[in-house]
Amino acid sequence: SAPVYLRVGDDTRTWRPESVAAIAGRYLALLAEFRESTPRLDEDWERFAPEDLLLPVWQQDRESLMQRLDRAEAVYRRLIEEAAAPP
């Protein structure tokens, strides 16, 4: 089975506006946690020392990753603002 969505008037959103802030807030919190993280080398299951390879690549790609996080966070913030706006 699959959901069926019907448009009512000009409203193209199929969400419950009262739920958006909580859901988007959870994702914003996850992104913030990820933003402050670094790879945990003790969780690597590889059978070689990853420090020499993983950390330099992480640092090299960090700026690009932060830009993508900025864009994702902006999307969630816009959703929260849109859901809070009066109809």
PDB file of N, CA and C in Angstrom:
ATOM      1  N   SER A   1       0.841  -1.182   0.000  1.00  0.00           N
ATOM      2  CA  SER A   1       0.000   0.000   0.000  1.00  0.00           C
ATOM      3  C   SER A   1       0.883   1.241   0.000  1.00  0.00           C
ATOM      4  N   ALA A   2       0.328   2.330  -0.450  1.00  0.00           N
ATOM      5  CA  ALA A   2       1.069   3.587  -0.511  1.00  0.00           C
ATOM      6  C   ALA A   2       0.118   4.723  -0.175  1.00  0.00           C
ATOM      7  N   PRO A   3       0.646   5.790   0.399  1.00  0.00           N
ATOM      8  CA  PRO A   3      -0.223   6.929   0.714  1.00  0.00           C
ATOM      9  C   PRO A   3      -0.711   7.606  -0.558  1.00  0.00           C
ATOM     10  N   VAL A   4      -1.863   8.190  -0.471  1.00  0.00           N
ATOM     11  CA  VAL A   4      -2.425   8.974  -1.560  1.00  0.00           C
ATOM     12  C   VAL A   4      -2.609  10.389  -1.032  1.00  0.00           C
ATOM     13  N   TYR A   5      -2.085  11.350  -1.759  1.00  0.00           N
ATOM     14  CA  TYR A   5      -2.177  12.750  -1.340  1.00  0.00           C
ATOM     15  C   TYR A   5      -3.093  13.495  -2.296  1.00  0.00           C
ATOM     16  N   LEU A   6      -4.000  14.255  -1.754  1.00  0.00           N
ATOM     17  CA  LEU A   6      -4.907  15.077  -2.538  1.00  0.00           C
ATOM     18  C   LEU A   6      -4.596  16.544  -2.283  1.00  0.00           C
ATOM     19  N   ARG A   7      -4.483  17.305  -3.353  1.00  0.00           N
ATOM     20  CA  ARG A   7      -4.289  18.748  -3.207  1.00  0.00           C
ATOM     21  C   ARG A   7      -5.613  19.397  -2.872  1.00  0.00           C
ATOM     22  N   VAL A   8      -5.559  20.277  -1.916  1.00  0.00           N
ATOM     23  CA  VAL A   8      -6.739  21.037  -1.531  1.00  0.00           C
ATOM     24  C   VAL A   8      -6.435  22.496  -1.808  1.00  0.00           C
ATOM     25  N   GLY A   9      -7.121  23.065  -2.760  1.00  0.00           N
ATOM     26  CA  GLY A   9      -6.860  24.449  -3.123  1.00  0.00           C
ATOM     27  C   GLY A   9      -5.469  24.585  -3.722  1.00  0.00           C
ATOM     28  N   ASP A  10      -4.787  25.644  -3.318  1.00  0.00           N
ATOM     29  CA  ASP A  10      -3.448  25.905  -3.840  1.00  0.00           C
ATOM     30  C   ASP A  10      -2.347  25.389  -2.937  1.00  0.00           C
ATOM     31  N   ASP A  11      -2.693  24.726  -1.869  1.00  0.00           N
ATOM     32  CA  ASP A  11      -1.697  24.217  -0.926  1.00  0.00           C
ATOM     33  C   ASP A  11      -1.026  22.976  -1.507  1.00  0.00           C
ATOM     34  N   THR A  12       0.285  23.053  -1.729  1.00  0.00           N
ATOM     35  CA  THR A  12       1.009  21.909  -2.295  1.00  0.00           C
ATOM     36  C   THR A  12       1.741  21.097  -1.228  1.00  0.00           C
ATOM     37  N   ARG A  13       1.733  21.543   0.007  1.00  0.00           N
ATOM     38  CA  ARG A  13       2.395  20.815   1.089  1.00  0.00           C
ATOM     39  C   ARG A  13       1.487  19.709   1.609  1.00  0.00           C
ATOM     40  N   THR A  14       2.100  18.583   1.904  1.00  0.00           N
ATOM     41  CA  THR A  14       1.342  17.451   2.452  1.00  0.00           C
ATOM     42  C   THR A  14       1.860  17.129   3.849  1.00  0.00           C
ATOM     43  N   TRP A  15       2.088  18.142   4.620  1.00  0.00           N
ATOM     44  CA  TRP A  15       2.653  17.971   5.949  1.00  0.00           C
ATOM     45  C   TRP A  15       1.691  18.460   7.009  1.00  0.00           C
ATOM     46  N   ARG A  16       2.053  18.155   8.234  1.00  0.00           N
ATOM     47  CA  ARG A  16       1.337  18.727   9.378  1.00  0.00           C
ATOM     48  C   ARG A  16       2.235  19.834   9.925  1.00  0.00           C
ATOM     49  N   PRO A  17       1.882  21.082   9.703  1.00  0.00           N
ATOM     50  CA  PRO A  17       2.756  22.194  10.095  1.00  0.00           C
ATOM     51  C   PRO A  17       3.152  22.155  11.572  1.00  0.00           C
ATOM     52  N   GLU A  18       2.278  21.661  12.425  1.00  0.00           N
ATOM     53  CA  GLU A  18       2.586  21.626  13.858  1.00  0.00           C
ATOM     54  C   GLU A  18       3.688  20.617  14.190  1.00  0.00           C
ATOM     55  N   SER A  19       4.005  19.721  13.273  1.00  0.00           N
ATOM     56  CA  SER A  19       5.041  18.711  13.511  1.00  0.00           C
ATOM     57  C   SER A  19       6.402  19.101  12.941  1.00  0.00           C
ATOM     58  N   VAL A  20       6.418  20.081  12.061  1.00  0.00           N
ATOM     59  CA  VAL A  20       7.633  20.409  11.323  1.00  0.00           C
ATOM     60  C   VAL A  20       8.769  20.853  12.231  1.00  0.00           C
ATOM     61  N   ALA A  21       8.505  21.747  13.172  1.00  0.00           N
ATOM     62  CA  ALA A  21       9.578  22.286  14.019  1.00  0.00           C
ATOM     63  C   ALA A  21      10.268  21.174  14.808  1.00  0.00           C
ATOM     64  N   ALA A  22       9.515  20.243  15.340  1.00  0.00           N
ATOM     65  CA  ALA A  22      10.120  19.155  16.122  1.00  0.00           C
ATOM     66  C   ALA A  22      10.955  18.233  15.234  1.00  0.00           C
ATOM     67  N   ILE A  23      10.407  17.877  14.084  1.00  0.00           N
ATOM     68  CA  ILE A  23      11.127  16.960  13.188  1.00  0.00           C
ATOM     69  C   ILE A  23      12.371  17.638  12.620  1.00  0.00           C
ATOM     70  N   ALA A  24      12.205  18.840  12.088  1.00  0.00           N
ATOM     71  CA  ALA A  24      13.351  19.556  11.525  1.00  0.00           C
ATOM     72  C   ALA A  24      14.371  19.873  12.611  1.00  0.00           C
ATOM     73  N   GLY A  25      13.902  20.162  13.820  1.00  0.00           N
ATOM     74  CA  GLY A  25      14.810  20.433  14.934  1.00  0.00           C
ATOM     75  C   GLY A  25      15.691  19.235  15.264  1.00  0.00           C
ATOM     76  N   ARG A  26      15.121  18.043  15.177  1.00  0.00           N
ATOM     77  CA  ARG A  26      15.930  16.829  15.417  1.00  0.00           C
ATOM     78  C   ARG A  26      17.037  16.707  14.376  1.00  0.00           C
ATOM     79  N   TYR A  27      16.691  16.985  13.113  1.00  0.00           N
ATOM     80  CA  TYR A  27      17.710  16.910  12.068  1.00  0.00           C
ATOM     81  C   TYR A  27      18.751  18.020  12.215  1.00  0.00           C
ATOM     82  N   LEU A  28      18.324  19.201  12.617  1.00  0.00           N
ATOM     83  CA  LEU A  28      19.292  20.272  12.871  1.00  0.00           C
ATOM     84  C   LEU A  28      20.253  19.884  13.986  1.00  0.00           C
ATOM     85  N   ALA A  29      19.749  19.235  15.020  1.00  0.00           N
ATOM     86  CA  ALA A  29      20.604  18.787  16.126  1.00  0.00           C
ATOM     87  C   ALA A  29      21.603  17.729  15.646  1.00  0.00           C
ATOM     88  N   LEU A  30      21.149  16.810  14.801  1.00  0.00           N
ATOM     89  CA  LEU A  30      22.059  15.793  14.255  1.00  0.00           C
ATOM     90  C   LEU A  30      23.142  16.435  13.391  1.00  0.00           C
ATOM     91  N   LEU A  31      22.751  17.397  12.573  1.00  0.00           N
ATOM     92  CA  LEU A  31      23.736  18.077  11.740  1.00  0.00           C
ATOM     93  C   LEU A  31      24.738  18.855  12.591  1.00  0.00           C
ATOM     94  N   ALA A  32      24.263  19.491  13.657  1.00  0.00           N
ATOM     95  CA  ALA A  32      25.167  20.224  14.551  1.00  0.00           C
ATOM     96  C   ALA A  32      26.146  19.270  15.221  1.00  0.00           C
ATOM     97  N   GLU A  33      25.643  18.118  15.633  1.00  0.00           N
ATOM     98  CA  GLU A  33      26.521  17.113  16.252  1.00  0.00           C
ATOM     99  C   GLU A  33      27.557  16.633  15.246  1.00  0.00           C
ATOM    100  N   PHE A  34      27.129  16.390  14.028  1.00  0.00           N
ATOM    101  CA  PHE A  34      28.059  15.948  12.989  1.00  0.00           C
ATOM    102  C   PHE A  34      29.086  17.030  12.686  1.00  0.00           C
ATOM    103  N   ARG A  35      28.645  18.284  12.668  1.00  0.00           N
ATOM    104  CA  ARG A  35      29.538  19.408  12.383  1.00  0.00           C
ATOM    105  C   ARG A  35      30.716  19.445  13.362  1.00  0.00           C
ATOM    106  N   GLU A  36      30.455  19.096  14.608  1.00  0.00           N
ATOM    107  CA  GLU A  36      31.490  19.156  15.645  1.00  0.00           C
ATOM    108  C   GLU A  36      32.290  17.855  15.770  1.00  0.00           C
ATOM    109  N   SER A  37      31.974  16.880  14.959  1.00  0.00           N
ATOM    110  CA  SER A  37      32.605  15.568  15.112  1.00  0.00           C
ATOM    111  C   SER A  37      33.874  15.447  14.279  1.00  0.00           C
ATOM    112  N   THR A  38      34.626  14.440  14.596  1.00  0.00           N
ATOM    113  CA  THR A  38      35.758  13.993  13.786  1.00  0.00           C
ATOM    114  C   THR A  38      35.669  12.474  13.721  1.00  0.00           C
ATOM    115  N   PRO A  39      36.292  11.876  12.731  1.00  0.00           N
ATOM    116  CA  PRO A  39      36.231  10.415  12.655  1.00  0.00           C
ATOM    117  C   PRO A  39      36.784   9.774  13.920  1.00  0.00           C
ATOM    118  N   ARG A  40      36.100   8.746  14.385  1.00  0.00           N
ATOM    119  CA  ARG A  40      36.579   7.984  15.548  1.00  0.00           C
ATOM    120  C   ARG A  40      37.384   6.801  15.025  1.00  0.00           C
ATOM    121  N   LEU A  41      38.656   6.936  15.152  1.00  0.00           N
ATOM    122  CA  LEU A  41      39.546   5.929  14.577  1.00  0.00           C
ATOM    123  C   LEU A  41      39.463   4.603  15.311  1.00  0.00           C
ATOM    124  N   ASP A  42      39.009   4.613  16.551  1.00  0.00           N
ATOM    125  CA  ASP A  42      38.904   3.360  17.300  1.00  0.00           C
ATOM    126  C   ASP A  42      37.703   2.526  16.839  1.00  0.00           C
ATOM    127  N   GLU A  43      36.837   3.084  15.988  1.00  0.00           N
ATOM    128  CA  GLU A  43      35.693   2.342  15.471  1.00  0.00           C
ATOM    129  C   GLU A  43      35.959   1.770  14.088  1.00  0.00           C
ATOM    130  N   ASP A  44      37.124   2.040  13.539  1.00  0.00           N
ATOM    131  CA  ASP A  44      37.446   1.562  12.205  1.00  0.00           C
ATOM    132  C   ASP A  44      37.736   0.065  12.251  1.00  0.00           C
ATOM    133  N   TRP A  45      37.095  -0.668  11.378  1.00  0.00           N
ATOM    134  CA  TRP A  45      37.280  -2.122  11.367  1.00  0.00           C
ATOM    135  C   TRP A  45      38.345  -2.557  10.374  1.00  0.00           C
ATOM    136  N   GLU A  46      38.972  -1.610   9.741  1.00  0.00           N
ATOM    137  CA  GLU A  46      40.005  -1.959   8.779  1.00  0.00           C
ATOM    138  C   GLU A  46      41.210  -2.556   9.506  1.00  0.00           C
ATOM    139  N   ARG A  47      41.953  -3.339   8.802  1.00  0.00           N
ATOM    140  CA  ARG A  47      43.114  -3.992   9.408  1.00  0.00           C
ATOM    141  C   ARG A  47      44.410  -3.253   9.060  1.00  0.00           C
ATOM    142  N   PHE A  48      44.334  -1.944   9.058  1.00  0.00           N
ATOM    143  CA  PHE A  48      45.514  -1.109   8.871  1.00  0.00           C
ATOM    144  C   PHE A  48      45.324   0.141   9.726  1.00  0.00           C
ATOM    145  N   ALA A  49      46.378   0.863   9.904  1.00  0.00           N
ATOM    146  CA  ALA A  49      46.300   2.081  10.710  1.00  0.00           C
ATOM    147  C   ALA A  49      45.712   3.193   9.854  1.00  0.00           C
ATOM    148  N   PRO A  50      44.461   3.596  10.093  1.00  0.00           N
ATOM    149  CA  PRO A  50      43.803   4.571   9.225  1.00  0.00           C
ATOM    150  C   PRO A  50      44.217   6.011   9.478  1.00  0.00           C
ATOM    151  N   GLU A  51      44.924   6.275  10.571  1.00  0.00           N
ATOM    152  CA  GLU A  51      45.242   7.658  10.917  1.00  0.00           C
ATOM    153  C   GLU A  51      45.952   8.390   9.791  1.00  0.00           C
ATOM    154  N   ASP A  52      46.880   7.712   9.139  1.00  0.00           N
ATOM    155  CA  ASP A  52      47.672   8.362   8.097  1.00  0.00           C
ATOM    156  C   ASP A  52      46.863   8.685   6.849  1.00  0.00           C
ATOM    157  N   LEU A  53      45.769   7.971   6.641  1.00  0.00           N
ATOM    158  CA  LEU A  53      44.959   8.187   5.452  1.00  0.00           C
ATOM    159  C   LEU A  53      43.669   8.959   5.738  1.00  0.00           C
ATOM    160  N   LEU A  54      42.994   8.589   6.778  1.00  0.00           N
ATOM    161  CA  LEU A  54      41.665   9.111   7.042  1.00  0.00           C
ATOM    162  C   LEU A  54      41.671  10.569   7.502  1.00  0.00           C
ATOM    163  N   LEU A  55      42.479  10.884   8.474  1.00  0.00           N
ATOM    164  CA  LEU A  55      42.455  12.238   9.022  1.00  0.00           C
ATOM    165  C   LEU A  55      42.878  13.316   8.028  1.00  0.00           C
ATOM    166  N   PRO A  56      43.920  13.099   7.220  1.00  0.00           N
ATOM    167  CA  PRO A  56      44.251  14.139   6.224  1.00  0.00           C
ATOM    168  C   PRO A  56      43.124  14.361   5.209  1.00  0.00           C
ATOM    169  N   VAL A  57      42.470  13.300   4.789  1.00  0.00           N
ATOM    170  CA  VAL A  57      41.357  13.447   3.841  1.00  0.00           C
ATOM    171  C   VAL A  57      40.191  14.156   4.512  1.00  0.00           C
ATOM    172  N   TRP A  58      39.932  13.820   5.779  1.00  0.00           N
ATOM    173  CA  TRP A  58      38.860  14.484   6.533  1.00  0.00           C
ATOM    174  C   TRP A  58      39.124  15.989   6.595  1.00  0.00           C
ATOM    175  N   GLN A  59      40.343  16.364   6.923  1.00  0.00           N
ATOM    176  CA  GLN A  59      40.688  17.785   7.009  1.00  0.00           C
ATOM    177  C   GLN A  59      40.627  18.462   5.642  1.00  0.00           C
ATOM    178  N   GLN A  60      41.068  17.761   4.617  1.00  0.00           N
ATOM    179  CA  GLN A  60      41.058  18.305   3.263  1.00  0.00           C
ATOM    180  C   GLN A  60      39.628  18.570   2.788  1.00  0.00           C
ATOM    181  N   ASP A  61      38.704  17.690   3.117  1.00  0.00           N
ATOM    182  CA  ASP A  61      37.323  17.809   2.656  1.00  0.00           C
ATOM    183  C   ASP A  61      36.420  18.560   3.629  1.00  0.00           C
ATOM    184  N   ARG A  62      36.956  18.978   4.746  1.00  0.00           N
ATOM    185  CA  ARG A  62      36.138  19.589   5.795  1.00  0.00           C
ATOM    186  C   ARG A  62      35.410  20.852   5.319  1.00  0.00           C
ATOM    187  N   GLU A  63      36.075  21.723   4.590  1.00  0.00           N
ATOM    188  CA  GLU A  63      35.438  22.955   4.120  1.00  0.00           C
ATOM    189  C   GLU A  63      34.232  22.646   3.230  1.00  0.00           C
ATOM    190  N   SER A  64      34.396  21.719   2.310  1.00  0.00           N
ATOM    191  CA  SER A  64      33.294  21.326   1.432  1.00  0.00           C
ATOM    192  C   SER A  64      32.152  20.723   2.241  1.00  0.00           C
ATOM    193  N   LEU A  65      32.488  19.914   3.219  1.00  0.00           N
ATOM    194  CA  LEU A  65      31.477  19.309   4.073  1.00  0.00           C
ATOM    195  C   LEU A  65      30.725  20.378   4.861  1.00  0.00           C
ATOM    196  N   MET A  66      31.429  21.355   5.389  1.00  0.00           N
ATOM    197  CA  MET A  66      30.787  22.420   6.154  1.00  0.00           C
ATOM    198  C   MET A  66      29.835  23.232   5.258  1.00  0.00           C
ATOM    199  N   GLN A  67      30.207  23.443   4.023  1.00  0.00           N
ATOM    200  CA  GLN A  67      29.324  24.156   3.098  1.00  0.00           C
ATOM    201  C   GLN A  67      28.049  23.356   2.852  1.00  0.00           C
ATOM    202  N   ARG A  68      28.177  22.049   2.703  1.00  0.00           N
ATOM    203  CA  ARG A  68      26.984  21.213   2.503  1.00  0.00           C
ATOM    204  C   ARG A  68      26.127  21.203   3.753  1.00  0.00           C
ATOM    205  N   LEU A  69      26.756  21.187   4.924  1.00  0.00           N
ATOM    206  CA  LEU A  69      25.988  21.255   6.166  1.00  0.00           C
ATOM    207  C   LEU A  69      25.257  22.589   6.274  1.00  0.00           C
ATOM    208  N   ASP A  70      25.915  23.675   5.886  1.00  0.00           N
ATOM    209  CA  ASP A  70      25.265  24.996   5.893  1.00  0.00           C
ATOM    210  C   ASP A  70      24.007  24.982   5.028  1.00  0.00           C
ATOM    211  N   ARG A  71      24.110  24.404   3.824  1.00  0.00           N
ATOM    212  CA  ARG A  71      22.956  24.357   2.923  1.00  0.00           C
ATOM    213  C   ARG A  71      21.835  23.497   3.506  1.00  0.00           C
ATOM    214  N   ALA A  72      22.189  22.351   4.085  1.00  0.00           N
ATOM    215  CA  ALA A  72      21.166  21.473   4.676  1.00  0.00           C
ATOM    216  C   ALA A  72      20.474  22.153   5.849  1.00  0.00           C
ATOM    217  N   GLU A  73      21.254  22.808   6.702  1.00  0.00           N
ATOM    218  CA  GLU A  73      20.667  23.499   7.849  1.00  0.00           C
ATOM    219  C   GLU A  73      19.736  24.619   7.391  1.00  0.00           C
ATOM    220  N   ALA A  74      20.119  25.319   6.322  1.00  0.00           N
ATOM    221  CA  ALA A  74      19.273  26.396   5.798  1.00  0.00           C
ATOM    222  C   ALA A  74      17.932  25.850   5.315  1.00  0.00           C
ATOM    223  N   VAL A  75      17.942  24.677   4.703  1.00  0.00           N
ATOM    224  CA  VAL A  75      16.694  24.061   4.240  1.00  0.00           C
ATOM    225  C   VAL A  75      15.782  23.768   5.428  1.00  0.00           C
ATOM    226  N   TYR A  76      16.332  23.177   6.480  1.00  0.00           N
ATOM    227  CA  TYR A  76      15.518  22.867   7.655  1.00  0.00           C
ATOM    228  C   TYR A  76      14.979  24.129   8.321  1.00  0.00           C
ATOM    229  N   ARG A  77      15.793  25.164   8.381  1.00  0.00           N
ATOM    230  CA  ARG A  77      15.328  26.423   8.983  1.00  0.00           C
ATOM    231  C   ARG A  77      14.206  27.044   8.154  1.00  0.00           C
ATOM    232  N   ARG A  78      14.337  26.989   6.817  1.00  0.00           N
ATOM    233  CA  ARG A  78      13.273  27.509   5.953  1.00  0.00           C
ATOM    234  C   ARG A  78      11.978  26.719   6.151  1.00  0.00           C
ATOM    235  N   LEU A  79      12.087  25.405   6.276  1.00  0.00           N
ATOM    236  CA  LEU A  79      10.893  24.589   6.515  1.00  0.00           C
ATOM    237  C   LEU A  79      10.216  24.989   7.811  1.00  0.00           C
ATOM    238  N   ILE A  80      11.022  25.202   8.858  1.00  0.00           N
ATOM    239  CA  ILE A  80      10.456  25.610  10.150  1.00  0.00           C
ATOM    240  C   ILE A  80       9.749  26.951  10.015  1.00  0.00           C
ATOM    241  N   GLU A  81      10.382  27.911   9.331  1.00  0.00           N
ATOM    242  CA  GLU A  81       9.771  29.231   9.133  1.00  0.00           C
ATOM    243  C   GLU A  81       8.487  29.124   8.321  1.00  0.00           C
ATOM    244  N   GLU A  82       8.523  28.328   7.271  1.00  0.00           N
ATOM    245  CA  GLU A  82       7.345  28.177   6.416  1.00  0.00           C
ATOM    246  C   GLU A  82       6.184  27.556   7.188  1.00  0.00           C
ATOM    247  N   ALA A  83       6.483  26.543   7.988  1.00  0.00           N
ATOM    248  CA  ALA A  83       5.436  25.873   8.749  1.00  0.00           C
ATOM    249  C   ALA A  83       4.848  26.781   9.829  1.00  0.00           C
ATOM    250  N   ALA A  84       5.663  27.712  10.353  1.00  0.00           N
ATOM    251  CA  ALA A  84       5.200  28.605  11.415  1.00  0.00           C
ATOM    252  C   ALA A  84       4.434  29.820  10.888  1.00  0.00           C
ATOM    253  N   ALA A  85       4.587  30.078   9.593  1.00  0.00           N
ATOM    254  CA  ALA A  85       3.915  31.245   9.002  1.00  0.00           C
ATOM    255  C   ALA A  85       2.408  31.019   8.963  1.00  0.00           C
ATOM    256  N   PRO A  86       1.650  32.076   9.169  1.00  0.00           N
ATOM    257  CA  PRO A  86       0.191  31.934   9.084  1.00  0.00           C
ATOM    258  C   PRO A  86      -0.227  31.527   7.685  1.00  0.00           C
ATOM    259  N   PRO A  87      -1.295  30.764   7.578  1.00  0.00           N
ATOM    260  CA  PRO A  87      -1.736  30.298   6.249  1.00  0.00           C
ATOM    261  C   PRO A  87      -2.219  31.416   5.353  1.00  0.00           C
TER     262      PRO A  87
END
